PDB file of C-alpha atoms in Angstrom:
ATOM      1  CA  MET A 187     -18.526  15.638  -4.361  1.00  0.00           C
ATOM      2  CA  PRO A 188     -16.894  13.570  -6.968  1.00  0.00           C
ATOM      3  CA  PRO A 189     -17.933  14.102 -10.550  1.00  0.00           C
ATOM      4  CA  ASP A 190     -20.917  11.865 -11.881  1.00  0.00           C
ATOM      5  CA  PRO A 191     -19.040   9.039 -13.928  1.00  0.00           C
ATOM      6  CA  PHE A 192     -22.134   9.007 -16.296  1.00  0.00           C
ATOM      7  CA  PHE A 193     -21.347  12.485 -17.430  1.00  0.00           C
ATOM      8  CA  THR A 194     -19.824  12.662 -21.040  1.00  0.00           C
ATOM      9  CA  PRO A 195     -16.569  14.404 -20.047  1.00  0.00           C
ATOM     10  CA  ILE A 196     -15.655  11.472 -17.836  1.00  0.00           C
ATOM     11  CA  ALA A 197     -15.799   9.062 -20.963  1.00  0.00           C
ATOM     12  CA  SER A 198     -13.453  11.473 -22.819  1.00  0.00           C
ATOM     13  CA  CYS A 199     -11.143  11.426 -19.828  1.00  0.00           C
ATOM     14  CA  PHE A 200     -10.996   7.736 -19.688  1.00  0.00           C
ATOM     15  CA  LEU A 201     -10.531   7.268 -23.481  1.00  0.00           C
ATOM     16  CA  ALA A 202      -7.758   9.817 -23.385  1.00  0.00           C
ATOM     17  CA  VAL A 203      -5.946   8.162 -20.547  1.00  0.00           C
ATOM     18  CA  PHE A 204      -6.391   4.721 -22.146  1.00  0.00           C
ATOM     19  CA  ARG A 205      -4.901   5.985 -25.404  1.00  0.00           C
ATOM     20  CA  HIS A 206      -1.828   7.746 -23.945  1.00  0.00           C
ATOM     21  CA  ARG A 207      -1.236   5.655 -20.924  1.00  0.00           C
ATOM     22  CA  SER A 208      -0.632   8.766 -19.156  1.00  0.00           C
ATOM     23  CA  PHE A 209      -2.668  11.324 -17.039  1.00  0.00           C
ATOM     24  CA  SER A 210      -0.402  14.097 -17.956  1.00  0.00           C
ATOM     25  CA  LYS A 211      -0.628  13.381 -21.763  1.00  0.00           C
ATOM     26  CA  ALA A 212      -4.428  13.063 -21.603  1.00  0.00           C
ATOM     27  CA  ALA A 213      -4.763  16.127 -19.474  1.00  0.00           C
ATOM     28  CA  ALA A 214      -2.839  18.054 -22.239  1.00  0.00           C
ATOM     29  CA  GLU A 215      -4.929  16.573 -24.930  1.00  0.00           C
ATOM     30  CA  LEU A 216      -8.233  17.640 -23.247  1.00  0.00           C
ATOM     31  CA  GLY A 217      -6.930  20.919 -21.845  1.00  0.00           C
ATOM     32  CA  VAL A 218      -7.473  20.107 -18.134  1.00  0.00           C
ATOM     33  CA  THR A 219      -5.089  19.798 -15.228  1.00  0.00           C
ATOM     34  CA  GLN A 220      -3.353  16.476 -14.523  1.00  0.00           C
ATOM     35  CA  SER A 221      -5.133  16.547 -11.044  1.00  0.00           C
ATOM     36  CA  ALA A 222      -8.590  16.939 -12.432  1.00  0.00           C
ATOM     37  CA  MET A 223      -7.771  14.043 -14.841  1.00  0.00           C
ATOM     38  CA  SER A 224      -6.665  12.005 -12.108  1.00  0.00           C
ATOM     39  CA  GLN A 225      -9.608  12.721  -9.937  1.00  0.00           C
ATOM     40  CA  ASN A 226     -11.952  12.010 -12.689  1.00  0.00           C
ATOM     41  CA  ILE A 227     -10.555   8.512 -13.258  1.00  0.00           C
ATOM     42  CA  ALA A 228     -10.461   7.971  -9.633  1.00  0.00           C
ATOM     43  CA  ALA A 229     -14.305   8.755  -9.320  1.00  0.00           C
ATOM     44  CA  LEU A 230     -15.077   6.599 -12.196  1.00  0.00           C
ATOM     45  CA  GLU A 231     -13.231   3.687 -10.386  1.00  0.00           C
ATOM     46  CA  GLN A 232     -14.922   4.393  -7.224  1.00  0.00           C
ATOM     47  CA  GLN A 233     -18.350   4.244  -8.914  1.00  0.00           C
ATOM     48  CA  LEU A 234     -17.550   0.981 -10.736  1.00  0.00           C
ATOM     49  CA  GLY A 235     -15.798  -0.598  -7.742  1.00  0.00           C
ATOM     50  CA  PHE A 236     -12.587  -1.745  -9.599  1.00  0.00           C
ATOM     51  CA  ASP A 237      -9.400  -0.236 -10.977  1.00  0.00           C
ATOM     52  CA  LEU A 238      -9.063   0.629 -14.459  1.00  0.00           C
ATOM     53  CA  PHE A 239      -5.305   1.230 -14.450  1.00  0.00           C
ATOM     54  CA  ASP A 240      -2.250   0.052 -12.534  1.00  0.00           C
ATOM     55  CA  ARG A 241      -0.698   3.308 -11.388  1.00  0.00           C
ATOM     56  CA  LYS A 242       2.396   1.565 -10.232  1.00  0.00           C
ATOM     57  CA  THR A 243       3.697   1.100 -13.828  1.00  0.00           C
ATOM     58  CA  ARG A 244       4.928   3.784 -16.285  1.00  0.00           C
ATOM     59  CA  PRO A 245       3.442   4.010 -18.663  1.00  0.00           C
ATOM     60  CA  LEU A 246       0.072   3.271 -17.040  1.00  0.00           C
ATOM     61  CA  THR A 247      -1.085  -0.375 -17.601  1.00  0.00           C
ATOM     62  CA  PRO A 248      -4.999  -0.649 -18.303  1.00  0.00           C
ATOM     63  CA  THR A 249      -6.654  -3.500 -16.402  1.00  0.00           C
ATOM     64  CA  LYS A 250      -8.823  -6.196 -18.156  1.00  0.00           C
ATOM     65  CA  GLU A 251     -12.009  -4.318 -17.176  1.00  0.00           C
ATOM     66  CA  ALA A 252     -10.474  -1.025 -18.723  1.00  0.00           C
ATOM     67  CA  GLY A 253      -9.980  -3.028 -21.865  1.00  0.00           C
ATOM     68  CA  ILE A 254     -13.558  -4.175 -21.870  1.00  0.00           C
ATOM     69  CA  LEU A 255     -14.841  -0.627 -21.338  1.00  0.00           C
ATOM     70  CA  PHE A 256     -12.628   0.872 -24.076  1.00  0.00           C
ATOM     71  CA  ALA A 257     -13.653  -1.774 -26.723  1.00  0.00           C
ATOM     72  CA  GLU A 258     -17.475  -1.008 -25.855  1.00  0.00           C
ATOM     73  CA  LEU A 259     -17.028   2.605 -26.037  1.00  0.00           C
ATOM     74  CA  ALA A 260     -14.899   2.507 -29.247  1.00  0.00           C
ATOM     75  CA  LYS A 261     -17.297  -0.128 -30.925  1.00  0.00           C
ATOM     76  CA  HIS A 262     -20.608   1.461 -30.252  1.00  0.00           C
ATOM     77  CA  GLN A 263     -19.776   5.124 -29.725  1.00  0.00           C
ATOM     78  CA  THR A 264     -22.715   5.151 -27.224  1.00  0.00           C
ATOM     79  CA  ASP A 265     -23.652   6.893 -24.070  1.00  0.00           C
ATOM     80  CA  MET A 266     -21.372   6.181 -21.300  1.00  0.00           C
ATOM     81  CA  LYS A 267     -24.303   5.284 -18.987  1.00  0.00           C
ATOM     82  CA  ASP A 268     -25.403   2.379 -21.277  1.00  0.00           C
ATOM     83  CA  VAL A 269     -22.009   1.042 -21.245  1.00  0.00           C
ATOM     84  CA  LEU A 270     -21.622   1.059 -17.533  1.00  0.00           C
ATOM     85  CA  GLN A 271     -24.930  -0.411 -17.023  1.00  0.00           C
ATOM     86  CA  ASN A 272     -24.035  -3.430 -19.341  1.00  0.00           C
ATOM     87  CA  LEU A 273     -20.701  -3.866 -17.421  1.00  0.00           C
ATOM     88  CA  GLN A 274     -22.327  -3.718 -14.019  1.00  0.00           C
ATOM     89  CA  SER A 275     -24.745  -6.477 -15.059  1.00  0.00           C
ATOM     90  CA  SER A 276     -21.913  -8.998 -15.448  1.00  0.00           C
ATOM     91  CA  ASN A 277     -20.760 -10.928 -12.638  1.00  0.00           C
ATOM     92  CA  PHE A 278     -17.210  -9.798 -12.474  1.00  0.00           C
ATOM     93  CA  SER A 279     -17.884  -6.110 -12.364  1.00  0.00           C
ATOM     94  CA  ARG A 280     -20.432  -6.044  -9.555  1.00  0.00           C
ATOM     95  CA  PRO A 281     -19.572  -3.187  -7.180  1.00  0.00           C
ATOM     96  CA  PHE A 282     -16.615  -4.252  -5.024  1.00  0.00           C
ATOM     97  CA  ILE A 283     -16.730  -3.072  -1.377  1.00  0.00           C
ATOM     98  CA  ARG A 284     -13.745  -3.422   1.198  1.00  0.00           C
ATOM     99  CA  VAL A 285     -14.946  -3.155   4.742  1.00  0.00           C
ATOM    100  CA  GLY A 286     -13.126  -3.280   7.961  1.00  0.00           C
ATOM    101  CA  LEU A 287     -14.963  -3.999  11.231  1.00  0.00           C
ATOM    102  CA  VAL A 288     -13.347  -3.967  14.683  1.00  0.00           C
ATOM    103  CA  GLU A 289     -12.900  -7.558  15.910  1.00  0.00           C
ATOM    104  CA  SER A 290     -15.619  -7.569  18.567  1.00  0.00           C
ATOM    105  CA  LEU A 291     -18.166  -6.482  16.103  1.00  0.00           C
ATOM    106  CA  ALA A 292     -17.098  -8.636  13.104  1.00  0.00           C
ATOM    107  CA  ARG A 293     -17.374 -11.818  15.419  1.00  0.00           C
ATOM    108  CA  THR A 294     -20.809 -10.650  16.423  1.00  0.00           C
ATOM    109  CA  ILE A 295     -22.622  -9.499  13.230  1.00  0.00           C
ATOM    110  CA  GLY A 296     -20.308 -11.150  10.579  1.00  0.00           C
ATOM    111  CA  PRO A 297     -22.568 -13.602   8.945  1.00  0.00           C
ATOM    112  CA  ARG A 298     -25.837 -11.426   8.965  1.00  0.00           C
ATOM    113  CA  PHE A 299     -23.872  -8.282   7.757  1.00  0.00           C
ATOM    114  CA  MET A 300     -22.234 -10.287   4.858  1.00  0.00           C
ATOM    115  CA  LYS A 301     -25.688 -11.868   3.891  1.00  0.00           C
ATOM    116  CA  ARG A 302     -26.982  -8.328   3.310  1.00  0.00           C
ATOM    117  CA  PHE A 303     -24.555  -7.940   0.308  1.00  0.00           C
ATOM    118  CA  GLU A 304     -24.738 -11.414  -1.230  1.00  0.00           C
ATOM    119  CA  ARG A 305     -26.800 -10.091  -3.976  1.00  0.00           C
ATOM    120  CA  GLY A 306     -25.519  -7.181  -6.230  1.00  0.00           C
ATOM    121  CA  TYR A 307     -22.106  -6.696  -4.360  1.00  0.00           C
ATOM    122  CA  ARG A 308     -18.709  -8.249  -4.063  1.00  0.00           C
ATOM    123  CA  LEU A 309     -17.698  -7.806  -0.380  1.00  0.00           C
ATOM    124  CA  ALA A 310     -14.283  -8.189   1.267  1.00  0.00           C
ATOM    125  CA  LEU A 311     -14.778  -8.044   4.956  1.00  0.00           C
ATOM    126  CA  HIS A 312     -11.716  -7.653   7.215  1.00  0.00           C
ATOM    127  CA  SER A 313     -11.476  -7.693  10.987  1.00  0.00           C
ATOM    128  CA  GLY A 314      -8.931  -6.393  13.362  1.00  0.00           C
ATOM    129  CA  SER A 315      -7.923  -3.922  15.928  1.00  0.00           C
ATOM    130  CA  SER A 316      -8.759  -0.150  15.471  1.00  0.00           C
ATOM    131  CA  ASP A 317      -5.152   0.704  14.702  1.00  0.00           C
ATOM    132  CA  ILE A 318      -4.778  -1.607  12.008  1.00  0.00           C
ATOM    133  CA  LEU A 319      -8.248  -0.841  10.383  1.00  0.00           C
ATOM    134  CA  TYR A 320      -7.276   2.911  10.305  1.00  0.00           C
ATOM    135  CA  ARG A 321      -3.966   2.286   8.910  1.00  0.00           C
ATOM    136  CA  SER A 322      -5.376   0.142   6.023  1.00  0.00           C
ATOM    137  CA  LEU A 323      -8.034   2.915   5.467  1.00  0.00           C
ATOM    138  CA  LEU A 324      -5.354   5.585   5.095  1.00  0.00           C
ATOM    139  CA  LEU A 325      -3.381   3.330   2.715  1.00  0.00           C
ATOM    140  CA  ASP A 326      -6.584   2.838   0.471  1.00  0.00           C
ATOM    141  CA  GLU A 327      -6.710  -0.891   1.294  1.00  0.00           C
ATOM    142  CA  LEU A 328     -10.167  -0.417   2.796  1.00  0.00           C
ATOM    143  CA  ASP A 329     -13.077   1.785   1.816  1.00  0.00           C
ATOM    144  CA  VAL A 330     -15.059   2.087   5.068  1.00  0.00           C
ATOM    145  CA  ILE A 331     -14.312   1.003   8.560  1.00  0.00           C
ATOM    146  CA  VAL A 332     -16.078   0.612  11.916  1.00  0.00           C
ATOM    147  CA  ALA A 333     -13.531   1.230  14.743  1.00  0.00           C
ATOM    148  CA  THR A 334     -13.047   3.119  17.901  1.00  0.00           C
ATOM    149  CA  GLY A 335     -11.899   6.678  17.811  1.00  0.00           C
ATOM    150  CA  GLN A 336      -8.514   6.674  19.250  1.00  0.00           C
ATOM    151  CA  PHE A 337      -6.605   6.846  16.155  1.00  0.00           C
ATOM    152  CA  ARG A 338      -8.780   9.272  14.098  1.00  0.00           C
ATOM    153  CA  ALA A 339      -6.806  12.391  14.006  1.00  0.00           C
ATOM    154  CA  SER A 340      -6.504  12.689  10.306  1.00  0.00           C
ATOM    155  CA  GLU A 341      -7.898  15.615   8.269  1.00  0.00           C
ATOM    156  CA  SER A 342      -8.440  13.291   5.389  1.00  0.00           C
ATOM    157  CA  LEU A 343     -11.020  11.379   7.153  1.00  0.00           C
ATOM    158  CA  ASP A 344     -14.850  11.733   7.674  1.00  0.00           C
ATOM    159  CA  GLN A 345     -16.344  10.033  10.760  1.00  0.00           C
ATOM    160  CA  ARG A 346     -19.793   9.438  12.244  1.00  0.00           C
ATOM    161  CA  LEU A 347     -20.626   7.958  15.607  1.00  0.00           C
ATOM    162  CA  LEU A 348     -22.391   4.651  15.357  1.00  0.00           C
ATOM    163  CA  PHE A 349     -22.658   2.991  18.616  1.00  0.00           C
ATOM    164  CA  ARG A 350     -21.681   3.625  22.343  1.00  0.00           C
ATOM    165  CA  GLU A 351     -21.552   1.023  25.036  1.00  0.00           C
ATOM    166  CA  PRO A 352     -20.447   0.999  28.711  1.00  0.00           C
ATOM    167  CA  HIS A 353     -17.321  -0.539  30.099  1.00  0.00           C
ATOM    168  CA  VAL A 354     -17.703  -3.574  32.278  1.00  0.00           C
ATOM    169  CA  ILE A 355     -15.315  -5.627  34.361  1.00  0.00           C
ATOM    170  CA  LEU A 356     -14.619  -9.316  34.061  1.00  0.00           C
ATOM    171  CA  LEU A 357     -13.534 -11.053  37.302  1.00  0.00           C
ATOM    172  CA  PRO A 358     -12.920 -14.685  38.274  1.00  0.00           C
ATOM    173  CA  THR A 359     -16.299 -15.945  39.840  1.00  0.00           C
ATOM    174  CA  GLU A 360     -14.672 -16.661  43.034  1.00  0.00           C
ATOM    175  CA  VAL A 361     -13.224 -13.183  43.340  1.00  0.00           C
ATOM    176  CA  ALA A 362     -16.336 -11.543  42.244  1.00  0.00           C
ATOM    177  CA  GLN A 363     -18.367 -13.356  44.823  1.00  0.00           C
ATOM    178  CA  ARG A 364     -16.657 -11.391  47.679  1.00  0.00           C
ATOM    179  CA  ARG A 365     -18.639  -8.228  46.900  1.00  0.00           C
ATOM    180  CA  ASN A 366     -22.022  -7.225  45.350  1.00  0.00           C
ATOM    181  CA  SER A 367     -20.543  -4.255  43.607  1.00  0.00           C
ATOM    182  CA  TRP A 368     -16.871  -3.223  43.143  1.00  0.00           C
ATOM    183  CA  GLN A 369     -15.314   0.332  43.333  1.00  0.00           C
ATOM    184  CA  TRP A 370     -11.847   1.109  41.847  1.00  0.00           C
ATOM    185  CA  GLU A 371     -10.160   1.082  45.250  1.00  0.00           C
ATOM    186  CA  ASP A 372     -11.546  -2.532  45.758  1.00  0.00           C
ATOM    187  CA  LEU A 373     -10.174  -3.693  42.530  1.00  0.00           C
ATOM    188  CA  ARG A 374      -6.855  -2.187  43.481  1.00  0.00           C
ATOM    189  CA  PHE A 375      -6.665  -4.510  46.472  1.00  0.00           C
ATOM    190  CA  CYS A 376      -8.575  -7.524  45.301  1.00  0.00           C
ATOM    191  CA  GLY A 377      -5.333  -9.634  45.166  1.00  0.00           C
ATOM    192  CA  ILE A 378      -5.091 -10.071  41.409  1.00  0.00           C
ATOM    193  CA  PRO A 379      -3.698  -7.685  38.820  1.00  0.00           C
ATOM    194  CA  LEU A 380      -5.364  -5.973  36.060  1.00  0.00           C
ATOM    195  CA  ILE A 381      -4.918  -7.822  32.582  1.00  0.00           C
ATOM    196  CA  ARG A 382      -3.738  -4.966  30.566  1.00  0.00           C
ATOM    197  CA  TYR A 383      -3.761  -4.388  26.823  1.00  0.00           C
ATOM    198  CA  THR A 384      -0.591  -3.429  24.966  1.00  0.00           C
ATOM    199  CA  SER A 385      -0.172   0.412  24.466  1.00  0.00           C
ATOM    200  CA  ASN A 386      -0.383   0.175  20.684  1.00  0.00           C
ATOM    201  CA  THR A 387      -4.131  -1.049  20.752  1.00  0.00           C
ATOM    202  CA  ALA A 388      -7.346   1.017  21.181  1.00  0.00           C
ATOM    203  CA  SER A 389      -8.186  -1.204  24.155  1.00  0.00           C
ATOM    204  CA  GLY A 390      -4.797  -0.309  25.747  1.00  0.00           C
ATOM    205  CA  LEU A 391      -5.434   3.421  25.307  1.00  0.00           C
ATOM    206  CA  GLN A 392      -9.109   3.253  26.502  1.00  0.00           C
ATOM    207  CA  THR A 393      -7.874   1.325  29.616  1.00  0.00           C
ATOM    208  CA  GLU A 394      -5.317   3.936  30.382  1.00  0.00           C
ATOM    209  CA  THR A 395      -7.935   6.690  29.962  1.00  0.00           C
ATOM    210  CA  VAL A 396     -10.271   5.060  32.407  1.00  0.00           C
ATOM    211  CA  LEU A 397      -7.510   4.416  34.940  1.00  0.00           C
ATOM    212  CA  ALA A 398      -6.449   8.129  34.683  1.00  0.00           C
ATOM    213  CA  GLN A 399      -9.995   9.345  35.132  1.00  0.00           C
ATOM    214  CA  ALA A 400     -10.249   7.097  38.360  1.00  0.00           C
ATOM    215  CA  HIS A 401      -6.792   8.383  39.566  1.00  0.00           C
ATOM    216  CA  LEU A 402      -5.778   4.716  39.765  1.00  0.00           C
ATOM    217  CA  ASP A 403      -2.150   3.642  39.471  1.00  0.00           C
ATOM    218  CA  LEU A 404      -1.910  -0.011  38.839  1.00  0.00           C
ATOM    219  CA  PRO A 405       1.143  -2.219  38.232  1.00  0.00           C
ATOM    220  CA  ALA A 406       1.537  -3.580  34.747  1.00  0.00           C
ATOM    221  CA  THR A 407       1.944  -7.261  35.350  1.00  0.00           C
ATOM    222  CA  PHE A 408       0.501  -8.608  32.301  1.00  0.00           C
ATOM    223  CA  ALA A 409      -0.270  -6.886  28.909  1.00  0.00           C
ATOM    224  CA  VAL A 410      -1.781  -8.678  25.695  1.00  0.00           C
ATOM    225  CA  ASP A 411      -3.062  -7.468  22.480  1.00  0.00           C
ATOM    226  CA  ASP A 412      -6.342  -9.218  22.156  1.00  0.00           C
ATOM    227  CA  ASN A 413      -9.534  -9.871  24.010  1.00  0.00           C
ATOM    228  CA  LEU A 414      -9.719 -13.607  23.919  1.00  0.00           C
ATOM    229  CA  THR A 415      -6.190 -13.880  25.413  1.00  0.00           C
ATOM    230  CA  ALA A 416      -7.180 -11.386  28.132  1.00  0.00           C
ATOM    231  CA  PHE A 417     -10.478 -13.155  28.829  1.00  0.00           C
ATOM    232  CA  SER A 418      -8.607 -16.654  29.050  1.00  0.00           C
ATOM    233  CA  LEU A 419      -6.253 -15.380  31.665  1.00  0.00           C
ATOM    234  CA  VAL A 420      -9.118 -14.005  33.750  1.00  0.00           C
ATOM    235  CA  ASN A 421     -10.713 -17.279  33.406  1.00  0.00           C
ATOM    236  CA  ALA A 422      -7.793 -18.925  34.715  1.00  0.00           C
ATOM    237  CA  GLY A 423      -7.857 -16.733  37.740  1.00  0.00           C
ATOM    238  CA  MET A 424      -4.735 -14.695  36.930  1.00  0.00           C
ATOM    239  CA  GLY A 425      -6.245 -11.349  36.805  1.00  0.00           C
ATOM    240  CA  TRP A 426      -9.404  -9.242  35.937  1.00  0.00           C
ATOM    241  CA  SER A 427     -10.164  -7.328  32.902  1.00  0.00           C
ATOM    242  CA  LEU A 428     -11.786  -3.978  31.900  1.00  0.00           C
ATOM    243  CA  THR A 429     -13.761  -4.541  28.736  1.00  0.00           C
ATOM    244  CA  GLN A 430     -17.162  -4.037  26.884  1.00  0.00           C
ATOM    245  CA  PRO A 431     -20.443  -6.190  26.466  1.00  0.00           C
ATOM    246  CA  LEU A 432     -19.811  -6.494  22.642  1.00  0.00           C
ATOM    247  CA  ALA A 433     -16.371  -8.050  23.168  1.00  0.00           C
ATOM    248  CA  LEU A 434     -17.990 -10.643  25.684  1.00  0.00           C
ATOM    249  CA  LEU A 435     -20.862 -11.748  23.462  1.00  0.00           C
ATOM    250  CA  ARG A 436     -19.140 -14.377  21.532  1.00  0.00           C
ATOM    251  CA  ALA A 437     -16.612 -15.422  24.256  1.00  0.00           C
ATOM    252  CA  HIS A 438     -18.580 -18.076  26.017  1.00  0.00           C
ATOM    253  CA  ASP A 439     -15.734 -20.619  25.841  1.00  0.00           C
ATOM    254  CA  PHE A 440     -13.260 -18.167  27.450  1.00  0.00           C
ATOM    255  CA  ILE A 441     -15.435 -16.824  30.338  1.00  0.00           C
ATOM    256  CA  SER A 442     -16.970 -20.020  31.794  1.00  0.00           C
ATOM    257  CA  ALA A 443     -15.428 -19.350  35.222  1.00  0.00           C
ATOM    258  CA  CYS A 444     -15.971 -15.623  35.164  1.00  0.00           C
ATOM    259  CA  THR A 445     -18.491 -13.046  36.216  1.00  0.00           C
ATOM    260  CA  ILE A 446     -19.524  -9.836  34.452  1.00  0.00           C
ATOM    261  CA  MET A 447     -20.093  -6.791  36.506  1.00  0.00           C
ATOM    262  CA  PRO A 448     -20.626  -3.019  35.905  1.00  0.00           C
ATOM    263  CA  ALA A 449     -17.508  -1.008  35.861  1.00  0.00           C
ATOM    264  CA  PRO A 450     -17.168   1.357  38.736  1.00  0.00           C
ATOM    265  CA  GLN A 451     -17.629   5.176  37.972  1.00  0.00           C
ATOM    266  CA  PRO A 452     -15.999   7.310  36.745  1.00  0.00           C
ATOM    267  CA  CYS A 453     -15.598   5.247  33.638  1.00  0.00           C
ATOM    268  CA  ALA A 454     -15.806   6.512  29.901  1.00  0.00           C
ATOM    269  CA  GLU A 455     -17.864   4.859  27.443  1.00  0.00           C
ATOM    270  CA  ARG A 456     -16.515   3.044  24.257  1.00  0.00           C
ATOM    271  CA  GLU A 457     -17.646   4.554  20.930  1.00  0.00           C
ATOM    272  CA  LEU A 458     -17.633   2.915  17.596  1.00  0.00           C
ATOM    273  CA  PHE A 459     -17.386   5.245  14.656  1.00  0.00           C
ATOM    274  CA  MET A 460     -18.130   4.920  10.905  1.00  0.00           C
ATOM    275  CA  VAL A 461     -15.086   6.161   9.055  1.00  0.00           C
ATOM    276  CA  ARG A 462     -14.341   6.923   5.388  1.00  0.00           C
ATOM    277  CA  LYS A 463     -11.664   8.811   3.510  1.00  0.00           C
ATOM    278  CA  LYS A 464     -13.245  11.951   2.112  1.00  0.00           C
ATOM    279  CA  THR A 465     -12.562  10.671  -1.422  1.00  0.00           C
ATOM    280  CA  THR A 466     -14.974   7.831  -0.761  1.00  0.00           C
ATOM    281  CA  PRO A 467     -18.552   8.368  -1.719  1.00  0.00           C
ATOM    282  CA  VAL A 468     -20.785   9.234   1.307  1.00  0.00           C
ATOM    283  CA  SER A 469     -23.511   6.859  -0.127  1.00  0.00           C
ATOM    284  CA  LEU A 470     -20.998   3.901   0.350  1.00  0.00           C
ATOM    285  CA  MET A 471     -20.640   4.775   3.942  1.00  0.00           C
ATOM    286  CA  ASP A 472     -24.445   5.181   4.299  1.00  0.00           C
ATOM    287  CA  LEU A 473     -24.832   1.728   2.789  1.00  0.00           C
ATOM    288  CA  ILE A 474     -22.307  -0.002   5.310  1.00  0.00           C
ATOM    289  CA  GLY A 475     -23.612   2.094   8.140  1.00  0.00           C
ATOM    290  CA  GLY A 476     -27.293   0.960   7.559  1.00  0.00           C
ATOM    291  CA  ALA A 477     -26.266  -2.545   7.418  1.00  0.00           C
ATOM    292  CA  CYS A 478     -24.223  -2.293  10.701  1.00  0.00           C
ATOM    293  CA  ARG A 479     -26.987  -0.375  12.398  1.00  0.00           C
ATOM    294  CA  ASP A 480     -29.663  -3.000  11.559  1.00  0.00           C
ATOM    295  CA  CYS A 481     -27.447  -5.850  12.806  1.00  0.00           C
ATOM    296  CA  LEU A 482     -26.690  -3.960  16.105  1.00  0.00           C
ATOM    297  CA  ARG A 483     -30.417  -3.203  16.640  1.00  0.00           C
ATOM    298  CA  ASP A 484     -31.791  -6.596  15.709  1.00  0.00           C
ATOM    299  CA  ASP A 485     -28.990  -8.857  17.002  1.00  0.00           C
ATOM    300  CA  VAL A 486     -26.490  -7.265  19.285  1.00  0.00           C
ATOM    301  CA  ILE A 487     -28.689  -5.124  21.643  1.00  0.00           C
ATOM    302  CA  PRO A 488     -31.045  -7.909  22.471  1.00  0.00           C
ATOM    303  CA  LEU A 489     -28.161 -10.173  23.489  1.00  0.00           C
ATOM    304  CA  ILE A 490     -26.539  -7.567  25.643  1.00  0.00           C
ATOM    305  CA  ALA A 491     -29.866  -6.842  27.386  1.00  0.00           C
ATOM    306  CA  GLU A 492     -30.357 -10.630  27.968  1.00  0.00           C
ATOM    307  CA  ALA A 493     -26.752 -11.262  29.239  1.00  0.00           C
ATOM    308  CA  MET A 494     -26.307  -7.874  30.920  1.00  0.00           C
ATOM    309  CA  PRO A 495     -29.671  -6.276  31.628  1.00  0.00           C
ATOM    310  CA  TRP A 496     -28.046  -3.532  33.647  1.00  0.00           C
ATOM    311  CA  ALA A 497     -26.168  -2.347  30.707  1.00  0.00           C
ATOM    312  CA  LYS A 498     -29.002  -1.897  28.312  1.00  0.00           C
ATOM    313  CA  SER A 499     -29.814   1.628  29.476  1.00  0.00           C
ATOM    314  CA  SER A 500     -26.200   2.855  28.692  1.00  0.00           C
ATOM    315  CA  LEU A 501     -26.345   1.751  25.101  1.00  0.00           C
ATOM    316  CA  LEU A 502     -26.645   4.236  22.250  1.00  0.00           C
ATOM    317  CA  LEU A 503     -27.256   3.449  18.643  1.00  0.00           C
ATOM    318  CA  VAL A 504     -27.259   6.425  16.240  1.00  0.00           C
ATOM    319  CA  GLU A 505     -29.665   6.888  13.556  1.00  0.00           C
ATOM    320  CA  PHE A 506     -28.214   8.539  10.358  1.00  0.00           C
TER     321      PHE A 506
END
């Protein structure tokens, strides 16, 4: 657990680094390791929600916020907690949170999710495919993400299951009307190809996993890297798609000539995870997770139940 940034030694660490413009020199002055010094400053920055030093420069370059903090400490020689509270009350230093949501979730809950943070926080909301979100998280470009689990093999990450949903199939309506239900073998000989996703995407990996479970070998005729393109091809009668309820909720204009049906079994479900780097406070993931969970419970699940009532029993929303 990161050190409490209101504890007096953290103030000493900050002042030393500000004076020396160097972690190593500040560490030598205070008799601590350079690693401990760097971790203390990182913990303080995480709590505040903004950077205090530009680490790409040598010597270190203090930010504008660092200058204000240093001036206040030097001027008043007061307790760190009082100074930080004064800083946090100013508009520019409201806690800044960088959140990444997988595209299908961002399109569905985006407005309500952001409204939750309009008072008291500055929020940067990024949407994208799971592979891009994980990459940004590992590069410290995001604080918390909600994404699928295909790219989570990293010891530096902490992850919690948030939501589980079944797969569904999307068929051109004129094809769907041939049967009341579809099995994998029926789809193999339905006369149109599966619209695949490219192999670098979570959807592509999920599709290949499902096909392997079903022992289904289908030719790769078309491959795309986003849902809406896949849906538009199905809508044009060029193929069928394996997807999820969440991905279809905001795709009305792309599926007007399509029918949604349960995916045949066996078929793995899609799981969305809350993910943070272990250096990010757990409280921040709890904050983002709580907002996502409320939006899923109040907005998403009712929409899925209305559009695909047969899918509701397979939905799982995790309370944590």
